Each structure stands twice: as structure tokens, then as C-alpha cells.
mmCIF file of C-alpha atoms and ligand atoms in Angstrom:
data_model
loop_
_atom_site.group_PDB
_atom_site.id
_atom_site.type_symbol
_atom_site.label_atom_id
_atom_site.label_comp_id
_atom_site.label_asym_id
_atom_site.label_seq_id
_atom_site.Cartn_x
_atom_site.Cartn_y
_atom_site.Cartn_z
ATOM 1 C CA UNK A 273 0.000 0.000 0.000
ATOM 2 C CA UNK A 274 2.696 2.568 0.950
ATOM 3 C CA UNK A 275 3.827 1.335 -2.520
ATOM 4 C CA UNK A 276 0.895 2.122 -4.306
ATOM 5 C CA UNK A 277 1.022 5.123 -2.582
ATOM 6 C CA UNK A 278 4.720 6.855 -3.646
ATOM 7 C CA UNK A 279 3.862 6.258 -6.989
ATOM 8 C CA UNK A 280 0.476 7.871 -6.907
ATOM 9 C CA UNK A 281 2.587 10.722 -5.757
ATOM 10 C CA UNK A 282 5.128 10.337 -7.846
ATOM 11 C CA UNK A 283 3.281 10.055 -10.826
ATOM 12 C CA UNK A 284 3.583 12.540 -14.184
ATOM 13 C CA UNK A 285 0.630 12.142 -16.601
ATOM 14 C CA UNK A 286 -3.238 11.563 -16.498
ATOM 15 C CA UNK A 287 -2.294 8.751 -18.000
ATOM 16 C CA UNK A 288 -0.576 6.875 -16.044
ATOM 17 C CA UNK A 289 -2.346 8.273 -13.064
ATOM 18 C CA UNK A 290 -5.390 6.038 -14.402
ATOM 19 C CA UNK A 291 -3.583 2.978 -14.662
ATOM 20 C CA UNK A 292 -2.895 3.556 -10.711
ATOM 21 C CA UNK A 293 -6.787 3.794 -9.901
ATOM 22 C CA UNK A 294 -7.155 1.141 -11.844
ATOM 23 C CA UNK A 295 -5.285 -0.659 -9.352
ATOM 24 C CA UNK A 296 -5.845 0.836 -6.668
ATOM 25 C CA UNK A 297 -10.007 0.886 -7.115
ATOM 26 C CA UNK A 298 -10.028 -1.767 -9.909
ATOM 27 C CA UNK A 299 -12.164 -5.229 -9.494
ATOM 28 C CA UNK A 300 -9.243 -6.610 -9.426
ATOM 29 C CA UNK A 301 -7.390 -3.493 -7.482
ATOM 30 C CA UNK A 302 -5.917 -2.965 -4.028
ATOM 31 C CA UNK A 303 -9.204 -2.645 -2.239
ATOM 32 C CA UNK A 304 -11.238 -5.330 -3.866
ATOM 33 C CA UNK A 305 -8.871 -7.510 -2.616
ATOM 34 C CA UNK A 306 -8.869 -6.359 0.807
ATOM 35 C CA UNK A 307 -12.640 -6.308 0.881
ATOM 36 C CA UNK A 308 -12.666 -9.594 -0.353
ATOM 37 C CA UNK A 309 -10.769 -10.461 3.467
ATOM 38 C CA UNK A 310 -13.644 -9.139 5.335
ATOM 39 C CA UNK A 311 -15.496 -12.632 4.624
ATOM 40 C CA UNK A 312 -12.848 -14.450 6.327
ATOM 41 C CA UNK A 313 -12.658 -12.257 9.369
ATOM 42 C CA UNK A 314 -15.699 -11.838 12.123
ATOM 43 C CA UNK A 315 -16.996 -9.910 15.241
ATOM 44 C CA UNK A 316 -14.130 -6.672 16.478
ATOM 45 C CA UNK A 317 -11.466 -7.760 14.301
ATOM 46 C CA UNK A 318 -13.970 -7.496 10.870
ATOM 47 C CA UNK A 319 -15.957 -4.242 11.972
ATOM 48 C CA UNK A 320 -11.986 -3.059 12.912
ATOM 49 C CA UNK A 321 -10.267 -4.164 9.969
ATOM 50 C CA UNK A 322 -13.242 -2.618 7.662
ATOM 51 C CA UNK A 323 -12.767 0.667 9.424
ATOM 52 C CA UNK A 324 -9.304 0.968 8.656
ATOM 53 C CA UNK A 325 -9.951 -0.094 4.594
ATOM 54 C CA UNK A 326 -12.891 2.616 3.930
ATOM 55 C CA UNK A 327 -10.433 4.907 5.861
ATOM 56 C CA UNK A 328 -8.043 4.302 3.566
ATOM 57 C CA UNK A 329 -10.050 4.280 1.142
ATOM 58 C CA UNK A 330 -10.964 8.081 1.120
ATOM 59 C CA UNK A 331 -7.271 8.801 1.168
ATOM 60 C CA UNK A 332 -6.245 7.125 -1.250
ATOM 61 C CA UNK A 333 -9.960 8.783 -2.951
ATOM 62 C CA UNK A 334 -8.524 12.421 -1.846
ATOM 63 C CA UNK A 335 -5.092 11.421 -3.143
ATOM 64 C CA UNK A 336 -5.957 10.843 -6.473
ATOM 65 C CA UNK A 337 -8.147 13.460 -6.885
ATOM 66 C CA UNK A 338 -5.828 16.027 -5.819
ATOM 67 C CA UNK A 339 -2.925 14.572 -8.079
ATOM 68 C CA UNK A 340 -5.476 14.258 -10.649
ATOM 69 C CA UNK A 341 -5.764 18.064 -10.521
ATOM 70 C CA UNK A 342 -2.490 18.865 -9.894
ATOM 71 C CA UNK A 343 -1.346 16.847 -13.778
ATOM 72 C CA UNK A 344 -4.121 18.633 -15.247
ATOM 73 C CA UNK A 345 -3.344 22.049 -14.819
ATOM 74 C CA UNK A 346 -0.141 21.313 -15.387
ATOM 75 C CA UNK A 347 -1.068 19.618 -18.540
ATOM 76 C CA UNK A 348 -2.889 22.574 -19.882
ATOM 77 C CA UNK A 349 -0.346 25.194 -19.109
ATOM 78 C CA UNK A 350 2.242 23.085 -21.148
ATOM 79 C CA UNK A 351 -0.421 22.670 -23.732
ATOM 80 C CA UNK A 352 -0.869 26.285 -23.847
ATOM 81 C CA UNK A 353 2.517 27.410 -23.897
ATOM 82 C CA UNK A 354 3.582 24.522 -26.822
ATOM 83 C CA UNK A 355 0.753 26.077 -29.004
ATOM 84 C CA UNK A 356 1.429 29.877 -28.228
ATOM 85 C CA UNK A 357 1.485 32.153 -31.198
ATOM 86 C CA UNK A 358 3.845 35.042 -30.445
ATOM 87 C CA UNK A 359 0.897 37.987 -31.876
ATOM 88 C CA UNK A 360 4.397 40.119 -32.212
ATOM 89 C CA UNK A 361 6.340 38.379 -34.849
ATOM 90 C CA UNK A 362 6.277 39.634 -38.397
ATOM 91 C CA UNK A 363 4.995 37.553 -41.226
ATOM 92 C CA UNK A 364 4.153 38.678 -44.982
ATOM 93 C CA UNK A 365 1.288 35.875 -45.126
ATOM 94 C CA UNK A 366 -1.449 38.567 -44.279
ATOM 95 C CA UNK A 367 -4.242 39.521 -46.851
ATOM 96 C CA UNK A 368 -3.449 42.408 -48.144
ATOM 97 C CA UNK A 369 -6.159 43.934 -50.255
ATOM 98 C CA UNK A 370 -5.276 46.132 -53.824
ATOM 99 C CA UNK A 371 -7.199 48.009 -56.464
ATOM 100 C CA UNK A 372 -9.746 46.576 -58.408
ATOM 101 C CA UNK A 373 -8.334 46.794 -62.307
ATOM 102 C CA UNK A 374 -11.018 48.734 -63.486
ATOM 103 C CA UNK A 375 -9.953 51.340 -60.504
ATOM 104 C CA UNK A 376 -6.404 51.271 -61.812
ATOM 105 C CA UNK A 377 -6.904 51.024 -65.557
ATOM 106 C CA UNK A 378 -9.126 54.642 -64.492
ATOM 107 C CA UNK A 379 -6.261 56.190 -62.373
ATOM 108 C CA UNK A 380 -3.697 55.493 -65.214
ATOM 109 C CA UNK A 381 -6.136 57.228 -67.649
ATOM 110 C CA UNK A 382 -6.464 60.166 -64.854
ATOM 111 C CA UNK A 383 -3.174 60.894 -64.686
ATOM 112 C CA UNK A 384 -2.314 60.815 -68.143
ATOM 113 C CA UNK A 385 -5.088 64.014 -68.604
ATOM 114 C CA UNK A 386 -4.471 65.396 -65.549
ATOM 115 C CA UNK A 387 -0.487 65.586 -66.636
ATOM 116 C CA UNK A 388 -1.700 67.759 -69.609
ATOM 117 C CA UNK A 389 -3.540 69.930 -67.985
ATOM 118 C CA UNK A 390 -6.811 68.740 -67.924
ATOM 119 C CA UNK A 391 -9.545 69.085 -65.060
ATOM 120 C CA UNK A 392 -11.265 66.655 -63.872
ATOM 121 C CA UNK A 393 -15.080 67.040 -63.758
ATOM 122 C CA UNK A 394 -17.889 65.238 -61.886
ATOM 123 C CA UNK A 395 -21.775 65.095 -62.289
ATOM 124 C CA UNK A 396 -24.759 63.373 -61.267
ATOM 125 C CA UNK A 397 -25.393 59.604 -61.881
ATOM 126 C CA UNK A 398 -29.070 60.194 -62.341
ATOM 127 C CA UNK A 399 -29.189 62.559 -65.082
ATOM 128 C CA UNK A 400 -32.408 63.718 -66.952
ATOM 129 C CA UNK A 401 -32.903 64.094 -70.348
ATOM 130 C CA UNK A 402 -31.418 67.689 -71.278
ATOM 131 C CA UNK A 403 -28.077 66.502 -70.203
ATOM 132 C CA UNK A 404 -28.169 63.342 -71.374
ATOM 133 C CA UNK A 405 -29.758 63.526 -74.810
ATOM 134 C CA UNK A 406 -31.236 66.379 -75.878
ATOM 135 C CA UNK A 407 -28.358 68.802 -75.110
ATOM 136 C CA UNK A 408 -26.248 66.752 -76.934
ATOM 137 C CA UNK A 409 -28.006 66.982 -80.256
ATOM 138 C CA UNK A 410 -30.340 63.635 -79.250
ATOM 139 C CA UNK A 411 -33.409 65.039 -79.502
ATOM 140 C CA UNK A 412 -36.416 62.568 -78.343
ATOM 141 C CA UNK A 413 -37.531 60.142 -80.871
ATOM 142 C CA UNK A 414 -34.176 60.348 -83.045
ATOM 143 C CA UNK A 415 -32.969 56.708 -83.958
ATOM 144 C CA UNK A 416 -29.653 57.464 -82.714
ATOM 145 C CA UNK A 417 -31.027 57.298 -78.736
ATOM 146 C CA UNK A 418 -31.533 53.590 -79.922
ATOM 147 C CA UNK A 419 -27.593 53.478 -79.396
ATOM 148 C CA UNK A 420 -28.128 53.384 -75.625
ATOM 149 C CA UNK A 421 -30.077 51.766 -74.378
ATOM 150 C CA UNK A 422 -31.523 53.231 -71.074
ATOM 151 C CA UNK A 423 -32.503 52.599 -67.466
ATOM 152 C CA UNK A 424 -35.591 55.348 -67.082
ATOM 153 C CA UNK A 425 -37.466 56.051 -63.637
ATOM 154 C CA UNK A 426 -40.685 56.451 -63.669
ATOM 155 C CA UNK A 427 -40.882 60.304 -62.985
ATOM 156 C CA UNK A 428 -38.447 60.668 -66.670
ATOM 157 C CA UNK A 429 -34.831 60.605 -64.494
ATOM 158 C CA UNK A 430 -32.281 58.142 -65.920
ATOM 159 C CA UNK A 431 -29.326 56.717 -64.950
ATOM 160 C CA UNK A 432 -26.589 58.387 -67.706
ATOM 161 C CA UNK A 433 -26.145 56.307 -70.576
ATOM 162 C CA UNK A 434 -22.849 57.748 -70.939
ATOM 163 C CA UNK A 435 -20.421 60.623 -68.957
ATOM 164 C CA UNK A 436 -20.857 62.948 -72.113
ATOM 165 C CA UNK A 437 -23.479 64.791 -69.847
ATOM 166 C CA UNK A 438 -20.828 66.078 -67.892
ATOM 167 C CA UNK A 439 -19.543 68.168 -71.013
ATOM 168 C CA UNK A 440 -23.006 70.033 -71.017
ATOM 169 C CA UNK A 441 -22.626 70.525 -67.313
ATOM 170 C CA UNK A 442 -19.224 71.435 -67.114
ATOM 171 C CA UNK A 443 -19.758 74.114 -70.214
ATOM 172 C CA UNK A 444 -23.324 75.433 -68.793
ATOM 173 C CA UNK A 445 -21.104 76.591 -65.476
ATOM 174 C CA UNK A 446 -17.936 77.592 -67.353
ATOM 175 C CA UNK A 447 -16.853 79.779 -69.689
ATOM 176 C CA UNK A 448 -14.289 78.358 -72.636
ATOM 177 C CA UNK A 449 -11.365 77.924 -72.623
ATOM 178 C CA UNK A 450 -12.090 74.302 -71.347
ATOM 179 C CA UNK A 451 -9.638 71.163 -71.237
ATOM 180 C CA UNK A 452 -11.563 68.487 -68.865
ATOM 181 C CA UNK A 453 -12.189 65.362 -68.363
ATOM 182 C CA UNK A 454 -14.817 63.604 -66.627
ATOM 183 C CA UNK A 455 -14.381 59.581 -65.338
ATOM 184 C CA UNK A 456 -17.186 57.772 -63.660
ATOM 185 C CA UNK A 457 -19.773 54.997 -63.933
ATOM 186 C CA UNK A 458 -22.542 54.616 -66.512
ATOM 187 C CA UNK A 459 -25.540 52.451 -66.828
ATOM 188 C CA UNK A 460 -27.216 50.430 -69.772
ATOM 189 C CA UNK A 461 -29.208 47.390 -69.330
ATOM 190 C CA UNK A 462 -26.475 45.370 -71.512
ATOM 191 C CA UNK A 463 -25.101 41.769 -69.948
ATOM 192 C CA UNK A 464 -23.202 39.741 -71.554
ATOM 193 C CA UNK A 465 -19.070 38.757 -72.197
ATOM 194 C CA UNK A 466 -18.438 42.154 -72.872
ATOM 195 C CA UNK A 467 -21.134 44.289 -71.397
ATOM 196 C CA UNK A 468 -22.159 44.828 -67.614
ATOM 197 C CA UNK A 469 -24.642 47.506 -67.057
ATOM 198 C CA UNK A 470 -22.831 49.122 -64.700
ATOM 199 C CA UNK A 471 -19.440 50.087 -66.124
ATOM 200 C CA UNK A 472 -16.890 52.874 -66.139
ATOM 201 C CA UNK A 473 -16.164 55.794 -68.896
ATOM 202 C CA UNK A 474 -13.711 58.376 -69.238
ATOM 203 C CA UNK A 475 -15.235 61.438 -71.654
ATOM 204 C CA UNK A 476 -12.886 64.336 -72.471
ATOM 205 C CA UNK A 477 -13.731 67.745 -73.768
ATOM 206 C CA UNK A 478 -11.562 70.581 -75.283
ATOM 207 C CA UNK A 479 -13.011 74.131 -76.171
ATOM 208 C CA UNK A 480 -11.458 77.027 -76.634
ATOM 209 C CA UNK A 481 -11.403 80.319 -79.303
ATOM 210 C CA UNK A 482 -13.208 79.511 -82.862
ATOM 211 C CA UNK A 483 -10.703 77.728 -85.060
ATOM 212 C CA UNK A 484 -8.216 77.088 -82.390
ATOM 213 C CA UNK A 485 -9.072 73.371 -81.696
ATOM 214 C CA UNK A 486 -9.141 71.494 -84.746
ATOM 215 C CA UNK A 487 -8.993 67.463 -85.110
ATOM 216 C CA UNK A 488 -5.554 67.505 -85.747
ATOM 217 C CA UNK A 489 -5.022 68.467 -82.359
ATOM 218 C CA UNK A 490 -7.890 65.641 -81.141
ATOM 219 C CA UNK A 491 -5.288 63.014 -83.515
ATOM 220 C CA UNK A 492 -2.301 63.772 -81.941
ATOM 221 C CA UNK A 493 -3.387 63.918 -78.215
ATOM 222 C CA UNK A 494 -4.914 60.980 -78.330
ATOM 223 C CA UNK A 495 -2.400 58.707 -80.797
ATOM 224 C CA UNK A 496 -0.283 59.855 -77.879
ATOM 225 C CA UNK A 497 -2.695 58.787 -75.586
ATOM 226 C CA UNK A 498 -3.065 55.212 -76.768
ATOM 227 C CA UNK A 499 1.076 54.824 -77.101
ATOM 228 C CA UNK A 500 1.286 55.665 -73.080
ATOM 229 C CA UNK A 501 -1.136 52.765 -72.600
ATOM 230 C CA UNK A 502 -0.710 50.335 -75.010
ATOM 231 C CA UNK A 503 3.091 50.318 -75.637
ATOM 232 C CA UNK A 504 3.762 51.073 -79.489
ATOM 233 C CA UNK A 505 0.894 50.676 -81.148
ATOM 234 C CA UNK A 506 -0.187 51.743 -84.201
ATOM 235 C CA UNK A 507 -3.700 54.177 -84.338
ATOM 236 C CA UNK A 508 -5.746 54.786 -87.203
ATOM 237 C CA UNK A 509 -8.907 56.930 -86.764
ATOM 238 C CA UNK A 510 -12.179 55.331 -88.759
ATOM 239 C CA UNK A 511 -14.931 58.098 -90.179
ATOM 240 C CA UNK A 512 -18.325 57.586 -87.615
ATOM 241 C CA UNK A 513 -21.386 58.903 -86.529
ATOM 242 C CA UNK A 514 -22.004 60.643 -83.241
ATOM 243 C CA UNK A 515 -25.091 63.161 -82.575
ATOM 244 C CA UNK A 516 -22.867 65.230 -80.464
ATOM 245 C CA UNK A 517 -19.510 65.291 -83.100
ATOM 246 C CA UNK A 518 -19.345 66.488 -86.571
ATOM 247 C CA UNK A 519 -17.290 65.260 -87.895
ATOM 248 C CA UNK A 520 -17.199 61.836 -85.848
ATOM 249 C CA UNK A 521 -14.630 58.807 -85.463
ATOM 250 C CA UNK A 522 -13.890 55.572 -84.100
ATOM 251 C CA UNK A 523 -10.390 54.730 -83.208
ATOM 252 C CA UNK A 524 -8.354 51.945 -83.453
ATOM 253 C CA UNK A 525 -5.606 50.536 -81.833
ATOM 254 C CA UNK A 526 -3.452 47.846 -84.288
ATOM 255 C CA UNK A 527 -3.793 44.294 -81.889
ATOM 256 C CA UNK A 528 -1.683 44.094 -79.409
ATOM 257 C CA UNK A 529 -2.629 40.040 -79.275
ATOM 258 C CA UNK A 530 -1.373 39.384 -82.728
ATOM 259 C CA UNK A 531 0.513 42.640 -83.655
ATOM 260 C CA UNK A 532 -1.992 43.051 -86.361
ATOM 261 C CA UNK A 533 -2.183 39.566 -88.379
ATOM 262 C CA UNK A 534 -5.242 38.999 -86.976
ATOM 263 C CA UNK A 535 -6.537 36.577 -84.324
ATOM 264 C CA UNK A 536 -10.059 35.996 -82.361
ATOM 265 C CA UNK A 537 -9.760 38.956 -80.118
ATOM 266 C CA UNK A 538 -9.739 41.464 -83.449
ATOM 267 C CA UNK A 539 -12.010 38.991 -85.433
ATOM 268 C CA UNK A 540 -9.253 38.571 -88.063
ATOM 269 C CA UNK A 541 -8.896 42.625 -88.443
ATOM 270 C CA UNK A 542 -6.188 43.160 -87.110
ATOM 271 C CA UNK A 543 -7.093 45.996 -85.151
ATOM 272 C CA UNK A 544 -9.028 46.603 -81.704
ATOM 273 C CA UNK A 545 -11.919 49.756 -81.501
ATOM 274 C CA UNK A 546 -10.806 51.523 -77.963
ATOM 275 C CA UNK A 547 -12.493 54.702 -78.467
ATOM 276 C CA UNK A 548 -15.570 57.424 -80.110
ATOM 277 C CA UNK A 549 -14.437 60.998 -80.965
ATOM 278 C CA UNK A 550 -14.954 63.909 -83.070
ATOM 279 C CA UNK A 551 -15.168 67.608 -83.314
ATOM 280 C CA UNK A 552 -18.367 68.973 -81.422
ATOM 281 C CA UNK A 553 -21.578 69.521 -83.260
ATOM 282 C CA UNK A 554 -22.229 73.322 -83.565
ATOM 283 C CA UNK A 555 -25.750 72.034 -82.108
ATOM 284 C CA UNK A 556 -23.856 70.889 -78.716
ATOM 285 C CA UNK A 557 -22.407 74.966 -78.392
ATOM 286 C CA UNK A 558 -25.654 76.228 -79.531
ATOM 287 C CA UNK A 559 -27.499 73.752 -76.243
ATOM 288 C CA UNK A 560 -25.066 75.461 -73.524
ATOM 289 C CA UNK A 561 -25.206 79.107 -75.739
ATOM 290 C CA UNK A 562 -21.364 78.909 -76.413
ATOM 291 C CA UNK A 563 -20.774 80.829 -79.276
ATOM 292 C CA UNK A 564 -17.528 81.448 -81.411
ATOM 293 C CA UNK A 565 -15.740 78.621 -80.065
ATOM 294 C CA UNK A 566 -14.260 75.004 -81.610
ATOM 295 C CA UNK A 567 -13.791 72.323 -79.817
ATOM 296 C CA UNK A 568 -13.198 68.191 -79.621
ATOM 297 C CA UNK A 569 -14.052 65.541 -77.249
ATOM 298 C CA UNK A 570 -13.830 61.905 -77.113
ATOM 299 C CA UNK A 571 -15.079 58.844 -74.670
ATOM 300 C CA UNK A 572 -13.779 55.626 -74.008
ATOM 301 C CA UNK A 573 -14.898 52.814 -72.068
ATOM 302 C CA UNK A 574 -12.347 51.660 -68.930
ATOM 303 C CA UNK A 575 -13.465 48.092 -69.137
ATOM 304 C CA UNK A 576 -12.568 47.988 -72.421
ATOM 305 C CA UNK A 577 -9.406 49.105 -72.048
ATOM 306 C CA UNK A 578 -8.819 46.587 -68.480
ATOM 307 C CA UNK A 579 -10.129 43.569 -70.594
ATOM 308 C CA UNK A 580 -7.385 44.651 -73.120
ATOM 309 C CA UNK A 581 -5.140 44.994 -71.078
ATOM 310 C CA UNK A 582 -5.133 42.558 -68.425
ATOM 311 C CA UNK A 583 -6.843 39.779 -70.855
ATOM 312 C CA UNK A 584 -9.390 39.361 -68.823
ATOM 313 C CA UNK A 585 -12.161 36.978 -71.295
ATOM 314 C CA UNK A 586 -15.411 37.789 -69.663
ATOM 315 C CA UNK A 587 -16.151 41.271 -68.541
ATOM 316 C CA UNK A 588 -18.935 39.886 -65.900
ATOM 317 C CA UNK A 589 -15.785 38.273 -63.982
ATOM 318 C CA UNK A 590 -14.508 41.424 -63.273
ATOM 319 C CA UNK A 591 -17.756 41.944 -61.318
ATOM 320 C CA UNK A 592 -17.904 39.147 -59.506
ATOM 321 C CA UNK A 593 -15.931 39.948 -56.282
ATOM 322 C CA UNK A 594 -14.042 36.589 -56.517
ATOM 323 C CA UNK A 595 -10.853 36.755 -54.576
ATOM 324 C CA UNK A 596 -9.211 33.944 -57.025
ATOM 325 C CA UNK A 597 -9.577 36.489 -59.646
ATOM 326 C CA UNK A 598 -8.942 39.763 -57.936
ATOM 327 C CA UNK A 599 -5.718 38.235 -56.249
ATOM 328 C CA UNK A 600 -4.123 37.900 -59.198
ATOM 329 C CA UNK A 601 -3.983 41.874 -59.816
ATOM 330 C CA UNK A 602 -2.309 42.813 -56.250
HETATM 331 N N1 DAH B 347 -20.701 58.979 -75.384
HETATM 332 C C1 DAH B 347 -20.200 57.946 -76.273
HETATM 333 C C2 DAH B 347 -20.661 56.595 -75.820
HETATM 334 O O1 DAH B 347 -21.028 56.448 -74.714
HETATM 335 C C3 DAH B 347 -18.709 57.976 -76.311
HETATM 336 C C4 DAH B 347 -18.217 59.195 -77.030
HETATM 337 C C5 DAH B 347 -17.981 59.143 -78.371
HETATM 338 C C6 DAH B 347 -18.018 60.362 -76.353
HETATM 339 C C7 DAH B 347 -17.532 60.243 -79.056
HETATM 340 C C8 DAH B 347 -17.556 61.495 -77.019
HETATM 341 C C9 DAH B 347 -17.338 61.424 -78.405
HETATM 342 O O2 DAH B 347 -17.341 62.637 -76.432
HETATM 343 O O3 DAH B 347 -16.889 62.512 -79.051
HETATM 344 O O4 DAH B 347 -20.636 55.670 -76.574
#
């Protein structure tokens, strides 16, 4: 028993502390044993002798509860300490968030203008019609308003088709000269690999004296333009229609995929449309009661340019939130 006893003491893990109940409390243990000797004893000596084993019994009871409590908070604190992380040290593994490449396609764009000079302009995203149409030589019912589609409300307000409203705004509280630009989201109810209707534009607008802004100028800023974010590219500039130029064109950007031999991203062309442009319609100056002055302006489409750019297949992705995808622009 004394036996039994040093090693209950000097025991070192819940483990083997359990084995030692086992034999101490077992059915085949210390005490069953010495219970099993009360049968054989009678009168003083048995109600003596059982005395003596349930008062040992409680002690050793006591004794292994007590070591049983003393191993496990010892256990824990060694668990604790084995698993500690130190909150201190300094580790690159963190999450760390970047802009969304529509955001930075935009800011490249914004700086580019903004380096020349340009302002940049804001406006509303629920426009009405004046600014949005009819100001810029769209009156209602002309086929060309079929070229955007639109999101109306039911009191006439729209979400803008386009961020060419912001030229009649910015010219309606200014007086020429005027060099802006104006980047921001637009809205048409478009979805499909190239279309979200939500998506970003950047529209820029030049004005100054009569017959000092002339589409030469409009060529060279923007082949410029398209070199800073393309790499070297070559531009040509396609004859189009736009209510709110005259005369309009599309631009084009040689394919920076197949370097102009033609592949599926420029349908065998050769060449990629990035942007609309043109000289403004005397009907735009007449709308904000310029008069005397020439000007150019021009819109692109910053999704356009990211998908280019980044070769990104489907537009909706970039919508998505997906972390897979966004991660790979940090
Ligand atoms: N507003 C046109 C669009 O959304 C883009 C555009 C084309 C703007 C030609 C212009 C321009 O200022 O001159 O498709």
C-alpha cells in the first residue's frame, strides 16, 4: 500500500495516473482484494479491519483526486505554452487587399489628362434628359437614342447612358477655354461577355477660341494617348457617326494580341476599336449658348481598355468579387 502510494505521488501524466486507480479501485485493485478479506474475518477484528480499509479508502480517494488536478493544470499550461502564437512576430502571409483593375486602368487614364492639364469634372449619376440627350443633339424620338439603351425612372430621371453629360454641365457653369475630363460609372441594361450595365467611362472635352481646336489636335493627343497605354501601337482613326460630333470617329488601336495579323480577339482585323471621338456639333455649343468657339471631345470605355489589357475573357468576372480572380492583380 505505501507502494501504491509513492507512486500515486510520484506520478507525471493523467495517464498513467489512471492505470494507478485502476489498481488501486479496480475489481481486481488494491481494495477489492482487501474487501474480499472481510469474509474471512468476524466480530471486532472485521468491523476493525473494515474501518481501517474505507479509511483508507478516502485517502487514497482524496489522493488521487488532488494529483489528478495537480497533472491537469499542469497539462494545460504546457499545452498552452507549446501552441502559443507570439501575436508580435512579423509575417508577410497577411491579406493584403489592392485596387480593383477597373480602378487602376481609371487612375492610369487620370493621370495621363491630368499631366496635360486637364480638369477633372464630376456630375450626377441620375441625369435627366437635357443633359443626357437632348443637349447633346439627341433630340427625343431620333434613332440614334436607340444606341443606348436606357434605365428610365418612372418620374423621366435616368441613370446616364454615358459621362458625355458632364460636357453640357461642365460648359453650362464655365466659360471656354475648357480642357476636362470627366471619369465615372454609366448604366445600360447590356449583360453579356463584354457588357455589364454598370461600367466605367472616361469622356474628355476641349473648347477654346473659334478655329483654335481642330482634329488635328484631337489626332495627336490621343495617338499619344493610346502609345502611353498600349506600348507602341499603331492608331488609325475610322470616319463615324455621333449626334454630339461632326465630324465623328472611331479609333483603333493595331492588336496588341497578334501585332496586327489577326486573331479571335480582333475577329481577323487586325485591329481593336478603344475609343468614339470627333469635333463637337455646332448644335452641342448652340445647347449650352457657347458661341464662337471650336472644340473636340472623345469617350472611351475603362473596361474595355482593363479587358485589353489585363486579358481578362469575360467582362462579368470582373464583377464578380471573386478573390481567385482579384488576387491575381495585387
Ligand atoms: N458617349 C459615347 C458613348 O457612350 C462615347 C463618345 C464618343 C463620347 C464620341 C464622345 C465622343 O465625347 O466625341 O458611346
Amino acid at each position: 500500500m505505501e507502494a501504491l502510494e509513492r507512486s500515486i505521488q510520484e506520478c507525471a501524466n493523467i495517464k498513467e495516473l489512471e492505470k494507478l486507480r485502476v489498481e488501486v479501485f479496480g475489481k481486481k485493485g488494491y481494495f477489492a482484494a482487501e474487501f474480499a478479506k472481510l469474509k474471512e474475518l468476524k466480530g471486532d477484528q472485521r468491523i476493525s479491519f473494515a474501518a481501517k480499509v474505507n479509511e483508507d479508502k478516502e485517502r487514497f480517494t482524496d489522493l488521487i483526486n488532488s494529483k489528478k488536478e495537480f497533472l491537469e493544470t499542469k497539462e494545460t499550461k504546457e499545452a498552452l505554452k507549446k501552441d502559443a502564437v507570439d501575436v508580435t512576430l512579423y509575417t508577410n502571409a497577411s491579406n493584403v487587399g489592392a485596387l480593383h483593375p477597373v480602378m487602376s486602368t481609371m487612375d492610369r487614364v487620370i493621370e495621363y489628362f491630368a499631366s496635360l492639364n486637364f480638369s477633372v469634372e464630376d456630375g450626377p449619376l441620375v441625369e435627366d434628359d437635357f443633359h443626357n440627350f437632348e443637349a447633346l443633339n439627341l433630340p427625343k424620338f431620333h434613332p440614334a437614342r436607340d444606341m443606348q439603351d436606357t434605365f428610365y425612372f418612372k418620374d423621366g430621371a435616368l441613370l446616364r447612358t454615358h459621362t458625355s453629360p458632364v460636357q453640357v454641365r461642365t460648359m453650362l457653369s464655365q466659360k471656354p477655354p475648357i480642357r476636362m475630363i470627366c471619369p465615372g460609372s454609366v448604366f445600360r441594361p447590356d449583360l453579356d461577355l463584354t457588357h455589364t450595365p454598370m461600367f466605367h467611362q472616361v469622356e474628355g472635352l476641349v473648347v477654346d477660341k473659334k478655329g483654335a481646336v481642330s482634329f488635328a489636335n484631337l489626332k495627336s493627343i490621343l495617338e499619344e494617348f493610346l502609345k502611353h497605354m498600349f506600348g507602341d501601337v499603331k492608331v488609325r482613326f475610322r470616319p463615324s457617326f455621333f449626334p454630339f460630333t461632326e465630324p465623328s470617329a472611331e479609333v483603333d488601336i493595331s492588336c496588341i494580341f497578334c501585332h496586327g495579323d489577326g486573331c479571335r480577339v480582333c475577329k481577323n482585323t487586325g485591329w481593336l476599336e478603344v475609343l468614339g471621338c470627333g469635333t463637337v456639333d455646332p448644335n452641342v455649343f448652340k445647347a449650352v449658348g457657347y458661341k464662337d468657339v471650336s472644340g473636340y471631345a472623345f469617350g472611351l470605355g475603362i473596361e474595355r481598355f482593363t479587358m485589353l489589357l489585363c486579358g481578362v475573357p469575360d467582362l462579368r468576372s470582373l464583377f464578380e468579387g471573386d478573390l481567385r480572380l482579384l488576387e491575381q492583380f495585387r
